[in-house]
Structures are given as structure tokens and as C-alpha cells.
Coordinates of C-alpha atoms in Angstrom, one line a residue:
M1 CA -29.3 49.0 -160.3
T2 CA -26.7 46.4 -161.0
M3 CA -26.8 42.7 -160.5
P4 CA -24.9 41.6 -157.3
E5 CA -22.0 39.4 -158.2
Q6 CA -23.1 36.9 -155.5
F7 CA -26.1 35.8 -157.6
E8 CA -24.4 33.1 -159.6
S9 CA -27.3 30.6 -159.0
P10 CA -30.7 30.7 -157.3
R11 CA -29.3 28.8 -154.3
A12 CA -26.4 31.2 -154.1
A13 CA -28.9 34.0 -154.0
L14 CA -30.1 32.7 -150.7
S15 CA -26.8 33.2 -148.9
D16 CA -26.6 35.9 -146.2
E17 CA -24.2 37.9 -148.3
A18 CA -26.3 37.8 -151.4
L19 CA -29.5 38.7 -149.6
A20 CA -27.7 41.7 -147.9
S21 CA -26.6 42.8 -151.4
L22 CA -30.1 42.4 -152.7
S23 CA -31.5 44.6 -149.9
A24 CA -29.0 47.3 -150.6
A25 CA -29.6 47.2 -154.3
L26 CA -33.4 47.5 -153.9
A27 CA -33.0 50.3 -151.3
E28 CA -31.3 52.5 -153.8
S29 CA -34.6 53.3 -155.6
A30 CA -37.1 52.8 -152.7
E31 CA -37.7 56.5 -152.0
R32 CA -38.1 57.2 -155.8
Y33 CA -40.7 54.5 -156.2
D34 CA -42.5 55.7 -153.1
R35 CA -42.7 59.3 -154.4
S36 CA -43.6 58.4 -158.0
G37 CA -45.8 55.4 -157.4
D38 CA -44.4 53.8 -160.5
F39 CA -44.3 50.0 -160.8
P40 CA -40.8 48.7 -159.9
H41 CA -40.1 46.9 -163.1
A42 CA -36.3 47.1 -162.6
N43 CA -36.6 45.3 -159.3
F44 CA -38.3 42.4 -160.8
R45 CA -35.7 42.2 -163.6
L46 CA -33.2 41.9 -160.8
L47 CA -35.2 39.2 -159.0
A48 CA -35.7 37.3 -162.3
D49 CA -31.9 37.5 -163.1
A50 CA -31.2 36.1 -159.6
G51 CA -33.6 33.2 -160.2
L52 CA -35.8 34.3 -157.3
L53 CA -39.2 34.4 -159.0
A54 CA -39.8 30.6 -159.0
L55 CA -38.6 29.6 -155.5
T56 CA -41.9 27.9 -154.7
V57 CA -42.2 26.1 -158.0
P58 CA -41.7 22.4 -157.3
V59 CA -38.4 20.8 -158.3
E60 CA -40.1 18.5 -160.7
H61 CA -41.2 21.5 -162.7
G62 CA -37.7 23.1 -162.7
G63 CA -38.2 25.2 -159.6
Q64 CA -36.5 25.1 -156.2
G65 CA -39.3 23.8 -154.0
A66 CA -38.1 26.2 -151.3
T67 CA -39.2 25.8 -147.7
L68 CA -41.1 28.4 -145.8
A69 CA -37.9 29.3 -143.9
E70 CA -36.0 29.9 -147.1
V71 CA -38.8 32.0 -148.7
R72 CA -39.2 34.0 -145.5
R73 CA -35.6 35.0 -145.7
V74 CA -36.0 36.3 -149.2
I75 CA -39.2 38.2 -148.5
G76 CA -37.5 39.8 -145.4
A77 CA -34.5 40.8 -147.5
V78 CA -36.6 42.2 -150.3
A79 CA -38.8 44.1 -147.9
R80 CA -35.7 45.6 -146.2
G81 CA -34.9 47.1 -149.6
E82 CA -38.3 48.0 -151.1
P83 CA -41.5 46.6 -149.4
S84 CA -43.9 47.0 -152.3
T85 CA -41.7 44.7 -154.4
A86 CA -41.7 42.2 -151.4
L87 CA -45.5 42.2 -151.3
I88 CA -45.9 41.4 -155.0
L89 CA -43.2 38.8 -154.7
A90 CA -44.9 37.2 -151.8
M91 CA -48.1 36.9 -153.8
Q92 CA -46.1 35.3 -156.6
Y93 CA -44.7 32.7 -154.1
L94 CA -48.2 32.0 -152.6
Q95 CA -49.9 31.6 -156.0
Q96 CA -47.2 29.3 -157.3
L97 CA -47.3 27.3 -154.1
E98 CA -51.1 26.9 -154.2
L99 CA -51.5 26.1 -157.9
H100 CA -48.9 23.4 -157.8
A101 CA -50.5 21.8 -154.7
S102 CA -54.0 21.9 -156.1
P103 CA -55.3 18.7 -157.7
R104 CA -57.8 20.8 -159.7
W105 CA -55.3 22.7 -161.8
P106 CA -54.7 21.1 -165.3
A107 CA -51.2 19.6 -165.4
E108 CA -50.3 21.5 -168.7
L109 CA -51.2 24.8 -167.1
K110 CA -49.0 24.0 -164.1
R111 CA -46.1 23.3 -166.4
R112 CA -46.8 26.4 -168.5
L113 CA -46.8 28.8 -165.5
A114 CA -43.7 27.1 -164.0
R115 CA -41.8 27.6 -167.3
G116 CA -43.0 31.2 -167.5
A117 CA -41.8 32.0 -164.1
I118 CA -38.4 30.3 -164.6
E119 CA -37.6 31.3 -168.1
N120 CA -39.4 34.6 -168.6
G121 CA -39.9 36.0 -165.1
E122 CA -43.7 35.8 -165.4
L123 CA -45.8 36.9 -162.4
I124 CA -49.2 35.8 -161.2
N125 CA -51.6 37.1 -158.6
A126 CA -55.1 36.5 -157.5
L127 CA -57.7 39.2 -158.1
R128 CA -60.5 38.8 -155.5
V129 CA -61.7 42.1 -153.9
E130 CA -64.7 43.8 -155.6
P131 CA -66.2 47.3 -155.2
D132 CA -69.4 46.1 -153.5
L133 CA -68.3 42.8 -151.8
G134 CA -65.1 43.9 -150.2
T135 CA -62.7 41.2 -148.9
P136 CA -63.9 37.7 -149.7
L137 CA -62.8 36.5 -146.2
R138 CA -65.9 38.0 -144.8
G139 CA -68.2 35.9 -147.0
G140 CA -70.3 36.4 -150.1
V141 CA -70.3 35.4 -153.8
P142 CA -68.4 37.4 -156.3
A143 CA -70.2 39.6 -158.7
T144 CA -67.6 38.9 -161.4
T145 CA -69.2 36.3 -163.7
A146 CA -67.9 33.4 -165.8
R147 CA -70.3 32.4 -168.6
R148 CA -69.9 29.4 -170.8
S149 CA -70.0 30.2 -174.5
G150 CA -69.1 27.4 -176.9
D151 CA -65.5 26.3 -176.3
H152 CA -64.6 29.1 -173.9
W153 CA -65.6 31.0 -170.8
V154 CA -66.5 34.7 -170.9
I155 CA -65.4 36.7 -167.8
S156 CA -67.0 40.0 -166.9
G157 CA -66.6 42.1 -163.7
V158 CA -64.5 44.6 -161.8
K159 CA -61.7 43.8 -159.3
R160 CA -60.2 46.3 -156.8
Y161 CA -56.8 46.4 -155.2
S162 CA -55.2 44.2 -157.9
T163 CA -51.7 44.1 -156.4
G164 CA -48.9 44.3 -158.9
F165 CA -51.1 44.5 -161.9
P166 CA -48.7 46.3 -164.3
G167 CA -46.2 43.6 -163.9
L168 CA -48.5 40.6 -164.0
S169 CA -48.6 38.1 -166.8
W170 CA -51.4 36.0 -165.3
L171 CA -54.5 36.9 -163.4
N172 CA -56.2 34.3 -161.2
V173 CA -59.7 35.8 -161.1
W174 CA -62.2 35.0 -158.4
A175 CA -65.6 34.7 -160.1
A176 CA -68.9 32.7 -160.2
S177 CA -70.5 30.9 -163.1
D178 CA -74.1 31.5 -164.2
D179 CA -75.2 27.9 -163.3
P180 CA -78.2 27.3 -160.9
D181 CA -75.7 26.1 -158.3
P182 CA -72.9 28.4 -159.4
L183 CA -69.3 27.3 -159.7
V184 CA -67.2 29.6 -157.5
G185 CA -63.5 29.9 -157.7
F186 CA -60.7 30.9 -159.9
W187 CA -60.4 31.4 -163.7
L188 CA -56.9 31.9 -165.1
V189 CA -56.8 34.9 -167.4
P190 CA -53.7 36.0 -169.4
A191 CA -53.1 39.7 -168.4
G192 CA -52.9 40.8 -172.1
S193 CA -56.3 39.4 -173.0
P194 CA -58.7 41.7 -175.1
G195 CA -61.4 43.2 -172.9
I196 CA -59.2 43.9 -169.9
S197 CA -58.8 47.6 -168.9
V198 CA -57.3 49.2 -165.8
S199 CA -58.4 52.2 -163.8
E200 CA -55.3 53.6 -162.1
R201 CA -57.0 54.5 -158.8
W202 CA -54.2 53.4 -156.5
D203 CA -53.0 56.5 -154.7
H204 CA -52.3 55.1 -151.2
L205 CA -50.8 56.3 -148.0
G206 CA -48.1 53.6 -148.1
M207 CA -46.9 50.6 -150.2
R208 CA -47.4 53.0 -153.1
A209 CA -45.4 51.0 -155.7
T210 CA -47.7 48.0 -155.6
N211 CA -49.9 49.7 -158.2
S212 CA -53.0 47.9 -156.8
H213 CA -55.3 49.3 -159.3
D214 CA -58.9 48.5 -160.3
V215 CA -59.2 46.1 -163.2
R216 CA -62.3 45.7 -165.4
F217 CA -63.1 42.5 -167.4
D218 CA -65.4 43.2 -170.3
E219 CA -66.4 39.9 -172.0
V220 CA -62.9 38.5 -171.7
E221 CA -62.6 35.0 -173.3
V222 CA -60.5 32.1 -171.8
P223 CA -60.5 28.4 -172.7
L224 CA -62.6 26.0 -170.8
D225 CA -59.7 24.4 -169.0
H226 CA -58.8 27.9 -167.5
A227 CA -61.5 27.2 -164.9
V228 CA -58.6 26.1 -162.8
D229 CA -60.0 25.8 -159.3
V230 CA -63.8 26.0 -159.1
R231 CA -66.4 24.0 -157.3
P232 CA -70.2 24.4 -156.6
L233 CA -71.1 27.1 -154.2
S234 CA -72.8 24.4 -152.0
E235 CA -69.4 22.6 -151.6
L236 CA -67.2 25.5 -150.7
V237 CA -64.9 25.1 -147.7
P238 CA -62.7 27.6 -146.0
S239 CA -59.1 27.9 -147.1
Q240 CA -56.8 25.6 -145.2
G241 CA -53.3 24.1 -145.3
D242 CA -49.9 25.5 -146.3
K243 CA -51.1 28.7 -148.0
T244 CA -52.8 29.9 -144.8
L245 CA -49.7 29.5 -142.8
W246 CA -47.4 30.8 -145.5
L247 CA -49.6 33.9 -146.1
N248 CA -49.6 34.9 -142.5
V249 CA -45.9 34.3 -142.0
L250 CA -44.8 36.1 -145.2
L251 CA -47.0 39.1 -144.6
S252 CA -45.8 39.4 -141.1
T253 CA -42.2 39.0 -142.3
L254 CA -42.7 41.9 -144.7
Y255 CA -44.0 44.4 -142.2
D256 CA -41.5 43.3 -139.5
A257 CA -38.8 44.1 -142.0
V258 CA -40.3 47.6 -142.5
A259 CA -40.2 48.1 -138.7
R260 CA -36.6 47.0 -138.6
N261 CA -35.7 49.6 -141.2
A262 CA -37.5 52.2 -139.1
R263 CA -35.6 51.1 -136.0
D264 CA -32.3 51.5 -137.9
C265 CA -33.3 55.0 -139.0
F266 CA -34.2 56.0 -135.5
R267 CA -30.9 54.5 -134.1
D268 CA -28.8 56.4 -136.7
W269 CA -30.7 59.6 -135.9
L270 CA -30.0 59.2 -132.2
Q271 CA -26.3 58.7 -132.9
S272 CA -26.0 61.6 -135.2
R273 CA -28.2 64.2 -133.6
V274 CA -26.2 66.5 -131.3
P275 CA -28.2 69.3 -129.8
T276 CA -26.0 72.3 -129.0
N277 CA -27.3 72.5 -125.4
L278 CA -26.4 68.9 -124.8
G279 CA -23.0 68.7 -126.6
A280 CA -23.4 65.0 -127.1
P281 CA -25.6 62.7 -129.3
L282 CA -29.2 62.0 -128.2
A283 CA -28.1 58.4 -127.9
S284 CA -26.2 59.3 -124.7
L285 CA -29.5 60.0 -122.9
P286 CA -31.1 57.2 -120.8
R287 CA -34.5 58.4 -122.0
F288 CA -33.7 57.6 -125.7
Q289 CA -31.8 54.4 -124.7
E290 CA -35.0 53.2 -123.0
V291 CA -37.1 54.1 -126.1
L292 CA -34.7 52.1 -128.4
G293 CA -34.9 49.3 -125.9
R294 CA -38.7 49.2 -126.1
I295 CA -38.5 49.1 -129.9
D296 CA -35.9 46.3 -129.8
G297 CA -38.1 44.3 -127.3
L298 CA -41.0 44.4 -129.8
L299 CA -38.8 43.3 -132.6
F300 CA -37.3 40.5 -130.5
S301 CA -40.8 39.3 -129.8
N302 CA -41.5 39.4 -133.6
R303 CA -38.4 37.4 -134.4
V304 CA -39.3 34.7 -131.9
L305 CA -42.8 34.4 -133.3
L306 CA -41.6 34.3 -136.9
E307 CA -39.0 31.7 -136.2
A308 CA -41.8 29.6 -134.6
G309 CA -44.0 30.2 -137.6
E310 CA -41.4 29.1 -140.2
R311 CA -41.1 25.7 -138.5
D312 CA -44.5 24.9 -140.1
E313 CA -46.1 23.7 -136.8
L314 CA -48.9 26.2 -136.3
D315 CA -52.5 25.6 -136.9
G316 CA -54.7 28.1 -138.7
V317 CA -55.8 30.0 -135.6
E318 CA -52.2 30.2 -134.3
A319 CA -50.9 31.4 -137.7
A320 CA -53.5 34.2 -137.8
Q321 CA -52.6 35.2 -134.3
L322 CA -49.0 35.3 -135.3
K323 CA -49.8 37.8 -138.1
R324 CA -51.9 39.9 -135.8
L325 CA -49.2 40.1 -133.1
V326 CA -46.3 40.6 -135.4
C327 CA -48.0 43.3 -137.4
E328 CA -49.3 45.1 -134.3
Q329 CA -45.9 45.1 -132.8
A330 CA -44.3 46.3 -136.0
I331 CA -46.7 49.2 -136.1
E332 CA -46.1 49.9 -132.4
A333 CA -42.3 49.9 -132.8
V334 CA -42.4 52.4 -135.6
S335 CA -45.0 54.6 -133.8
I336 CA -42.7 54.7 -130.8
A337 CA -39.8 55.9 -133.0
I338 CA -42.0 58.5 -134.6
E339 CA -43.2 59.8 -131.2
A340 CA -39.7 60.0 -129.8
S341 CA -38.2 61.7 -132.9
G342 CA -41.0 64.4 -133.2
N343 CA -41.0 66.6 -136.3
P344 CA -37.9 65.2 -137.9
G345 CA -39.5 61.7 -138.0
L346 CA -42.5 63.0 -139.9
S347 CA -40.6 65.0 -142.5
R348 CA -40.8 63.8 -146.0
R349 CA -37.0 64.1 -146.1
S350 CA -36.9 61.3 -143.5
A351 CA -37.0 57.6 -144.4
L352 CA -38.6 57.1 -141.1
E353 CA -41.7 58.8 -142.4
R354 CA -41.9 56.5 -145.4
H355 CA -41.5 53.4 -143.2
Y356 CA -44.3 54.7 -140.9
R357 CA -46.7 55.0 -143.9
D358 CA -45.7 51.6 -145.2
V359 CA -46.0 49.7 -141.8
L360 CA -49.5 51.1 -141.3
C361 CA -50.6 49.1 -144.3
A362 CA -50.1 45.9 -142.3
R363 CA -53.7 46.5 -141.0
I364 CA -55.4 46.2 -144.4
H365 CA -54.4 42.6 -145.1
S366 CA -56.7 39.7 -144.4
P367 CA -57.3 38.2 -141.9
Q368 CA -58.0 41.4 -140.0
A369 CA -57.7 41.6 -136.3
D370 CA -61.4 41.3 -135.4
I371 CA -61.7 38.1 -137.4
V372 CA -58.5 36.7 -135.9
L373 CA -59.6 37.4 -132.4
V374 CA -63.2 36.0 -132.9
Q375 CA -61.7 32.8 -134.4
A376 CA -59.2 32.5 -131.5
G377 CA -62.0 33.0 -128.9
K378 CA -64.2 30.3 -130.6
A379 CA -61.3 27.9 -130.6
A380 CA -60.6 28.5 -127.0
L381 CA -64.2 27.9 -126.1
R382 CA -64.2 24.6 -128.0
R383 CA -61.3 23.3 -125.9

């Protein structure tokens, strides 16, 4: 994979031409990463060289302070190339956005992580899900513990679905202290700390290159100031603000991009498939024209929703509804293409099959549809 010539600066990397080149470069190895399940290290070297790992780092810390609209374009382009890379990159953007906006993070750690992303391509992600608790969005206190010991904290526990772990430099670990009213929140842990081990359990239907493995913390020591965003359990409040909107828009953008890849595969198949008894491409048949029209209608709806989302005017309930609608329509679009193409679409030799497996993973991300709909119903009843 070679560096596109258009990437002369981070801002230049946001041009339409540069993003199209980026998509094409990442697409070259997408099938290989899907089959092997290897972490896409080369993709992140490309993104680092392009200056795209620190888009949401504020300008005062040397980053670009990119808008949601700018970041969405990058995530869409990366996902058109290789969606697992896009998911890990989206988590990087969200973590950098949140930590720099937080008044609780120590200023020196903010500067350190900004420099790491800009100068060394360092990645960060939050590790939240646990074997017994499941997704934190449904409530509960983490079993992962943070215990004070002299001038440091000692972290112990297990995290599941640790997206991008082999490429991470920093782990933002959701845990609870051993205080009577426990502190709950995030402790920043360097990924190379002694006491961290990984169980390579990720062998998934789709998004296979995310390497979302299980990670064990066995008496891992971090400095006291690495309790970066914690508060007493009695004072916890639901997540609000920019990150909620950005999360929903970026995840939706990713899976919409997968559906657009599937649409293009299906269109190309219709144009190239010439049954002998027809003597013309399948694209000449009204039945298949109608099918493609249905798919494009769903993707048109997605585009309108995502353009509304990037204007940063939606409340939390609306942002969650956006994610539900866009992801459901992305899945429906690819499902229609699979049904219409029959056996060829489900062949491992077909990129359409890979896109189908990837787009189904849209359903696993919080907030899930049932939570979104209950929240929307409650909001409607309050009005």
C-alpha cells in the first residue's frame, strides 16, 4: 500500500480526491484482512502518515479541531475502503474528542495523548464491556476494580470486545474503586503495562479485523493522576453532549458506507451478468432496475439523515433514532441485494458476501434498537 500523493497535509487529506484515493488504497487489502482477521497495522501507518489520527485533537494542542461534518467524511471514506479500520479510527476520534472536552482529565495527560497521536500515531480506546455485566448502557457497576496502593492505583479485571487492542497505545478502562461509595469511571492505562494479557477470542461473523479481543488486567499499576474521569457512584449521570451525537453519526456513517459498497457490487453484477437465455445484462430487466431503485431509495434516506446529523442540531433521542434508522436501512439495502443476487451474492468469492457480514454488525453497537425506541417513546409521552 502506497501513500497517495494528495496527502501533502492533514487538510489536503480531506479533499474529495484525497479521500477517494484513501478509499481505494485501503480497499486493496480489505478482503485479505477479512479472511485472516489480522490487525490492519499498515492501514494505520497510512492514516498516521496522512495526519488523520488527530483530527479531533484541539488546535491548541496541535490538532485540527475538525468538525463533525469533516470527521464524518473521513470515516465514510475509510469505511468504503476497510470498515474495521474505520471503526477503530472512529473510536480514536471519539476518545480524543471526549478527553479534551472533559474538565476532569489532567492537563498534562491531555497534552501527552495529543502529542502521541500527532507525532507517533498513538491510538486510544475505551474498554468497558465485561463478561458478566455486558454493555454498560444497560446499567450496573463494573467488576473491574481500581484499588489505591501508596502512590498508585492497582487495576484488576477482564474486559471483552476491546476493539482495536493490538494497535492501541492507551486503554481507557472503565472500573470501580473499592471505596464505600465507589468511584466509577475511567482509569488511563498504558497498553504495554506489566500485568496486561490478551485472550484472542475475537472470531466474528463480520468486522473481523477489529481484533476486539478479551483483555485481562492482573494487578496493573498506574499513577494516581490516571484516574482521569471518575466520580462517586451516587453522582453518576448519563452520558450527554457532543460524544453522544458524534457516536451515533459516526457509527451510522460507517455502516452506510458498507451498504454503499454492497450497492456498487450489486450494480456491477447486474451490468456484467449476461444469462445465455436473455442475451443481455440483468440490468436491462425492469425487475432488477426496481430492486436497485429500492436500494438507492434506502441509501438516499440515509444520506438525508446523516446530513441532518452532521449539522449538530439533534438532541440525544433524535441522534439515537438516526443511528437506528440508518443502520436498519443499511442492513435492509444489503439484504435486498443478497436476495436478488441469490447464490452468487453469498459466495465467499463475492465482495457482496463480505459486505453483508460486515453490515450485520451494525446491530451490536450501543444504543441498541430496543433502548432507542423506549427512550423515544418516553420522550414523546413527556411532550
